């Protein structure tokens, strides 16, 4: 069964440090300031409210759009 077409069609890259997704033209991660990016990422999750129960549960205190996996490792544990 074919996998559901991800995210790679979207012209984004993921911050290797925090997993934030940024446009390919960006040079600096808006979330953590890192300049280390990877185009090898999978899945997307969006944190609209870092005070939400889910964000707390994931111990994720940043707002934005993130990749679930970057270079083969999960951003959320
Ligand atoms: Zn980052």
Short mmCIF file of N, CA, C and O and ligand atoms in Angstrom, two decimals:
data_model
loop_
_atom_site.label_atom_id
_atom_site.label_comp_id
_atom_site.label_asym_id
_atom_site.label_seq_id
_atom_site.Cartn_x
_atom_site.Cartn_y
_atom_site.Cartn_z
N UNK A 1 0.84 -1.20 0.00
CA UNK A 1 0.00 0.00 0.00
C UNK A 1 0.88 1.25 0.00
O UNK A 1 1.82 1.34 0.80
N UNK A 2 0.61 2.13 -0.91
CA UNK A 2 1.48 3.33 -0.99
C UNK A 2 1.33 4.21 0.25
O UNK A 2 0.25 4.31 0.81
N UNK A 3 2.41 4.76 0.64
CA UNK A 3 2.34 5.66 1.80
C UNK A 3 1.66 6.95 1.41
O UNK A 3 1.76 7.38 0.28
N UNK A 4 1.03 7.53 2.37
CA UNK A 4 0.35 8.79 2.10
C UNK A 4 1.38 9.88 1.86
O UNK A 4 2.27 10.10 2.65
N UNK A 5 1.23 10.46 0.73
CA UNK A 5 2.15 11.42 0.21
C UNK A 5 2.60 12.50 1.14
O UNK A 5 1.93 13.45 1.34
N UNK A 6 3.73 12.44 1.57
CA UNK A 6 4.00 13.48 2.54
C UNK A 6 4.42 14.78 1.93
O UNK A 6 4.35 15.06 0.78
N UNK A 7 4.69 15.34 2.82
CA UNK A 7 5.25 16.60 3.15
C UNK A 7 6.42 17.03 2.27
O UNK A 7 6.63 18.20 2.16
N UNK A 8 7.11 16.07 1.65
CA UNK A 8 8.32 16.48 0.93
C UNK A 8 7.99 17.31 -0.29
O UNK A 8 8.84 17.98 -0.82
N UNK A 9 6.76 17.24 -0.71
CA UNK A 9 6.37 18.07 -1.86
C UNK A 9 6.38 19.54 -1.46
O UNK A 9 6.57 20.39 -2.30
N UNK A 10 6.16 19.78 -0.21
CA UNK A 10 6.16 21.16 0.25
C UNK A 10 7.60 21.62 0.28
O UNK A 10 8.49 20.90 0.70
N UNK A 11 7.80 22.82 -0.15
CA UNK A 11 9.15 23.33 -0.26
C UNK A 11 9.63 23.89 1.07
O UNK A 11 9.76 25.08 1.25
N UNK A 12 9.89 22.98 1.98
CA UNK A 12 10.31 23.39 3.31
C UNK A 12 11.51 22.55 3.72
O UNK A 12 11.74 21.46 3.21
N UNK A 13 12.25 23.05 4.67
CA UNK A 13 13.31 22.27 5.28
C UNK A 13 13.13 22.35 6.79
O UNK A 13 12.46 23.25 7.30
N UNK A 14 13.73 21.41 7.48
CA UNK A 14 13.53 21.33 8.93
C UNK A 14 14.81 21.68 9.67
O UNK A 14 15.90 21.29 9.26
N UNK A 15 14.64 22.40 10.75
CA UNK A 15 15.77 22.73 11.62
C UNK A 15 16.24 21.45 12.31
O UNK A 15 15.44 20.74 12.90
N UNK A 16 17.52 21.17 12.23
CA UNK A 16 18.03 19.95 12.85
C UNK A 16 18.05 20.06 14.37
O UNK A 16 18.10 19.06 15.07
N UNK A 17 18.05 21.24 14.86
CA UNK A 17 18.11 21.45 16.30
C UNK A 17 16.74 21.28 16.95
O UNK A 17 16.60 20.54 17.91
N UNK A 18 15.72 21.97 16.43
CA UNK A 18 14.42 21.93 17.10
C UNK A 18 13.31 21.34 16.25
O UNK A 18 12.22 21.09 16.74
N UNK A 19 13.58 21.10 14.97
CA UNK A 19 12.56 20.49 14.12
C UNK A 19 11.63 21.47 13.45
O UNK A 19 10.73 21.05 12.72
N UNK A 20 11.80 22.75 13.67
CA UNK A 20 10.91 23.73 13.05
C UNK A 20 11.02 23.67 11.53
O UNK A 20 12.11 23.50 10.99
N UNK A 21 9.89 23.81 10.87
CA UNK A 21 9.90 23.84 9.42
C UNK A 21 9.96 25.28 8.94
O UNK A 21 9.19 26.12 9.40
N UNK A 22 10.87 25.52 8.03
CA UNK A 22 11.01 26.87 7.49
C UNK A 22 11.08 26.78 5.97
O UNK A 22 11.43 25.73 5.43
N UNK A 23 10.75 27.85 5.28
CA UNK A 23 10.88 27.84 3.82
C UNK A 23 12.33 27.61 3.42
O UNK A 23 13.24 27.99 4.15
N UNK A 24 12.51 27.00 2.25
CA UNK A 24 13.87 26.67 1.83
C UNK A 24 14.78 27.87 1.70
O UNK A 24 15.99 27.74 1.84
N UNK A 25 14.20 29.03 1.49
CA UNK A 25 15.03 30.23 1.33
C UNK A 25 15.58 30.72 2.66
O UNK A 25 16.51 31.52 2.70
N UNK A 26 14.97 30.28 3.76
CA UNK A 26 15.40 30.81 5.05
C UNK A 26 16.77 30.28 5.45
O UNK A 26 17.11 29.15 5.17
N UNK A 27 17.53 31.11 6.12
CA UNK A 27 18.86 30.71 6.56
C UNK A 27 18.95 30.48 8.05
O UNK A 27 19.85 29.81 8.52
N UNK A 28 18.02 31.07 8.78
CA UNK A 28 18.07 30.98 10.23
C UNK A 28 16.73 30.49 10.76
O UNK A 28 15.68 30.94 10.32
N UNK A 29 16.80 29.57 11.70
CA UNK A 29 15.57 29.05 12.30
C UNK A 29 14.92 30.13 13.16
O UNK A 29 15.57 30.70 14.03
N UNK A 30 13.63 30.43 12.91
CA UNK A 30 12.97 31.48 13.68
C UNK A 30 12.68 31.07 15.12
O UNK A 30 12.39 31.91 15.96
N UNK A 31 12.75 29.79 15.40
CA UNK A 31 12.42 29.30 16.73
C UNK A 31 13.65 29.28 17.64
O UNK A 31 13.64 29.78 18.75
N UNK A 32 14.75 28.72 17.15
CA UNK A 32 15.91 28.54 18.02
C UNK A 32 17.16 29.25 17.52
O UNK A 32 18.18 29.26 18.20
N UNK A 33 17.10 29.82 16.31
CA UNK A 33 18.26 30.56 15.82
C UNK A 33 19.33 29.70 15.16
O UNK A 33 20.36 30.21 14.74
N UNK A 34 19.08 28.41 15.06
CA UNK A 34 20.05 27.51 14.44
C UNK A 34 20.14 27.76 12.93
O UNK A 34 19.19 28.21 12.30
N UNK A 35 21.30 27.43 12.37
CA UNK A 35 21.44 27.55 10.92
C UNK A 35 21.66 26.18 10.29
O UNK A 35 22.09 26.06 9.16
N UNK A 36 21.36 25.16 11.05
CA UNK A 36 21.60 23.79 10.63
C UNK A 36 20.27 23.15 10.20
O UNK A 36 19.41 22.89 11.03
N UNK A 37 20.11 22.93 8.90
CA UNK A 37 18.83 22.43 8.41
C UNK A 37 19.00 21.11 7.66
O UNK A 37 20.08 20.80 7.19
N UNK A 38 17.90 20.40 7.56
CA UNK A 38 17.91 19.16 6.80
C UNK A 38 16.68 19.12 5.92
O UNK A 38 15.60 19.56 6.32
N UNK A 39 16.86 18.60 4.71
CA UNK A 39 15.69 18.42 3.86
C UNK A 39 15.13 17.03 4.01
O UNK A 39 14.15 16.66 3.37
N UNK A 40 15.75 16.25 4.85
CA UNK A 40 15.29 14.90 5.10
C UNK A 40 14.41 14.89 6.35
O UNK A 40 14.88 14.71 7.46
N UNK A 41 13.14 15.14 6.15
CA UNK A 41 12.22 15.19 7.28
C UNK A 41 10.89 14.57 6.90
O UNK A 41 10.60 14.39 5.72
N UNK A 42 10.11 14.23 7.90
CA UNK A 42 8.81 13.60 7.67
C UNK A 42 7.78 14.10 8.65
O UNK A 42 8.08 14.29 9.83
N UNK A 43 6.57 14.24 8.15
CA UNK A 43 5.44 14.55 9.03
C UNK A 43 5.46 15.97 9.54
O UNK A 43 6.49 16.62 9.58
N UNK A 44 4.29 16.45 9.88
CA UNK A 44 4.17 17.83 10.34
C UNK A 44 3.29 17.86 11.58
O UNK A 44 2.30 17.15 11.63
N UNK A 45 3.67 18.60 12.55
CA UNK A 45 2.71 18.94 13.58
C UNK A 45 2.80 20.42 13.90
O UNK A 45 3.84 21.04 13.73
N UNK A 46 1.67 20.95 14.30
CA UNK A 46 1.58 22.39 14.49
C UNK A 46 1.23 22.67 15.95
O UNK A 46 0.29 22.09 16.49
N UNK A 47 2.01 23.49 16.57
CA UNK A 47 1.71 23.89 17.94
C UNK A 47 1.18 25.32 17.89
O UNK A 47 1.89 26.25 17.56
N UNK A 48 -0.12 25.44 18.16
CA UNK A 48 -0.74 26.75 18.13
C UNK A 48 -0.63 27.42 19.48
O UNK A 48 -0.60 28.63 19.60
N UNK A 49 -0.61 26.58 20.50
CA UNK A 49 -0.61 27.11 21.85
C UNK A 49 0.33 26.28 22.70
O UNK A 49 0.07 25.12 22.99
N UNK A 50 1.46 26.87 23.04
CA UNK A 50 2.45 26.08 23.76
C UNK A 50 2.05 25.85 25.21
O UNK A 50 2.71 25.12 25.93
N UNK A 51 0.94 26.49 25.64
CA UNK A 51 0.43 26.24 26.99
C UNK A 51 -0.61 25.13 27.01
O UNK A 51 -1.17 24.81 28.04
N UNK A 52 -0.91 24.59 25.84
CA UNK A 52 -1.96 23.58 25.79
C UNK A 52 -1.54 22.29 26.48
O UNK A 52 -0.35 22.04 26.68
N UNK A 53 -2.52 21.50 26.85
CA UNK A 53 -2.24 20.24 27.54
C UNK A 53 -1.33 19.33 26.71
O UNK A 53 -0.43 18.71 27.23
N UNK A 54 -1.61 19.30 25.42
CA UNK A 54 -0.82 18.42 24.57
C UNK A 54 0.63 18.88 24.51
O UNK A 54 1.56 18.08 24.64
N UNK A 55 0.82 20.16 24.36
CA UNK A 55 2.18 20.68 24.32
C UNK A 55 2.90 20.38 25.63
O UNK A 55 4.08 20.02 25.64
N UNK A 56 2.18 20.49 26.73
CA UNK A 56 2.79 20.19 28.02
C UNK A 56 3.14 18.73 28.14
O UNK A 56 4.20 18.35 28.64
N UNK A 57 2.22 17.93 27.66
CA UNK A 57 2.42 16.49 27.68
C UNK A 57 3.67 16.11 26.89
O UNK A 57 4.46 15.26 27.30
N UNK A 58 3.84 16.75 25.76
CA UNK A 58 5.00 16.47 24.91
C UNK A 58 6.24 17.22 25.38
O UNK A 58 7.30 17.09 24.80
N UNK A 59 6.07 18.01 26.40
CA UNK A 59 7.13 18.90 26.89
C UNK A 59 7.65 19.77 25.75
O UNK A 59 8.83 19.96 25.56
N UNK A 60 6.71 20.25 25.01
CA UNK A 60 7.04 21.05 23.85
C UNK A 60 6.58 22.47 24.11
O UNK A 60 5.39 22.74 24.16
N UNK A 61 7.49 23.36 24.31
CA UNK A 61 7.09 24.69 24.72
C UNK A 61 7.37 25.75 23.66
O UNK A 61 7.59 26.90 23.95
N UNK A 62 7.39 25.29 22.41
CA UNK A 62 7.61 26.24 21.34
C UNK A 62 6.39 26.26 20.44
O UNK A 62 5.71 25.27 20.29
N UNK A 63 6.15 27.39 19.85
CA UNK A 63 5.02 27.57 18.98
C UNK A 63 5.49 27.50 17.54
O UNK A 63 6.56 28.04 17.23
N UNK A 64 4.72 26.90 16.67
CA UNK A 64 5.11 26.92 15.27
C UNK A 64 4.80 25.62 14.57
O UNK A 64 4.04 24.79 15.07
N UNK A 65 5.40 25.44 13.41
CA UNK A 65 5.19 24.25 12.61
C UNK A 65 6.48 23.42 12.67
O UNK A 65 7.56 23.95 12.42
N UNK A 66 6.34 22.16 13.01
CA UNK A 66 7.51 21.33 13.20
C UNK A 66 7.40 20.03 12.42
O UNK A 66 6.30 19.52 12.18
N UNK A 67 8.54 19.49 12.07
CA UNK A 67 8.57 18.15 11.48
C UNK A 67 8.57 17.14 12.61
O UNK A 67 9.14 17.38 13.68
N UNK A 68 7.92 16.01 12.39
CA UNK A 68 7.90 14.97 13.42
C UNK A 68 9.25 14.25 13.46
O UNK A 68 9.74 13.89 14.51
N UNK A 69 9.82 14.07 12.29
CA UNK A 69 11.10 13.37 12.19
C UNK A 69 12.06 14.20 11.36
O UNK A 69 11.71 14.70 10.30
N UNK A 70 13.28 14.37 11.82
CA UNK A 70 14.31 15.08 11.05
C UNK A 70 15.53 14.17 10.97
O UNK A 70 16.02 13.70 11.99
N UNK A 71 16.00 13.93 9.75
CA UNK A 71 17.15 13.05 9.51
C UNK A 71 17.00 11.73 10.24
O UNK A 71 17.96 11.23 10.84
N UNK A 72 15.81 11.19 10.26
CA UNK A 72 15.61 9.87 10.84
C UNK A 72 15.37 9.85 12.34
O UNK A 72 15.09 8.79 12.89
N UNK A 73 15.45 10.98 13.03
CA UNK A 73 15.16 10.93 14.46
C UNK A 73 13.97 11.81 14.82
O UNK A 73 13.76 12.88 14.23
N UNK A 74 13.23 11.37 15.79
CA UNK A 74 12.02 12.07 16.15
C UNK A 74 12.31 13.34 16.93
O UNK A 74 13.19 13.36 17.80
N UNK A 75 11.57 14.38 16.61
CA UNK A 75 11.71 15.64 17.36
C UNK A 75 10.96 15.57 18.67
O UNK A 75 11.32 16.22 19.64
N UNK A 76 9.88 14.77 18.70
CA UNK A 76 9.15 14.60 19.95
C UNK A 76 9.39 13.19 20.46
O UNK A 76 9.45 12.25 19.67
N UNK A 77 9.56 13.09 21.74
CA UNK A 77 9.91 11.79 22.29
C UNK A 77 8.68 11.16 22.91
O UNK A 77 7.81 11.84 23.36
ZN1 LIG B 1 15.32 25.46 15.29
#
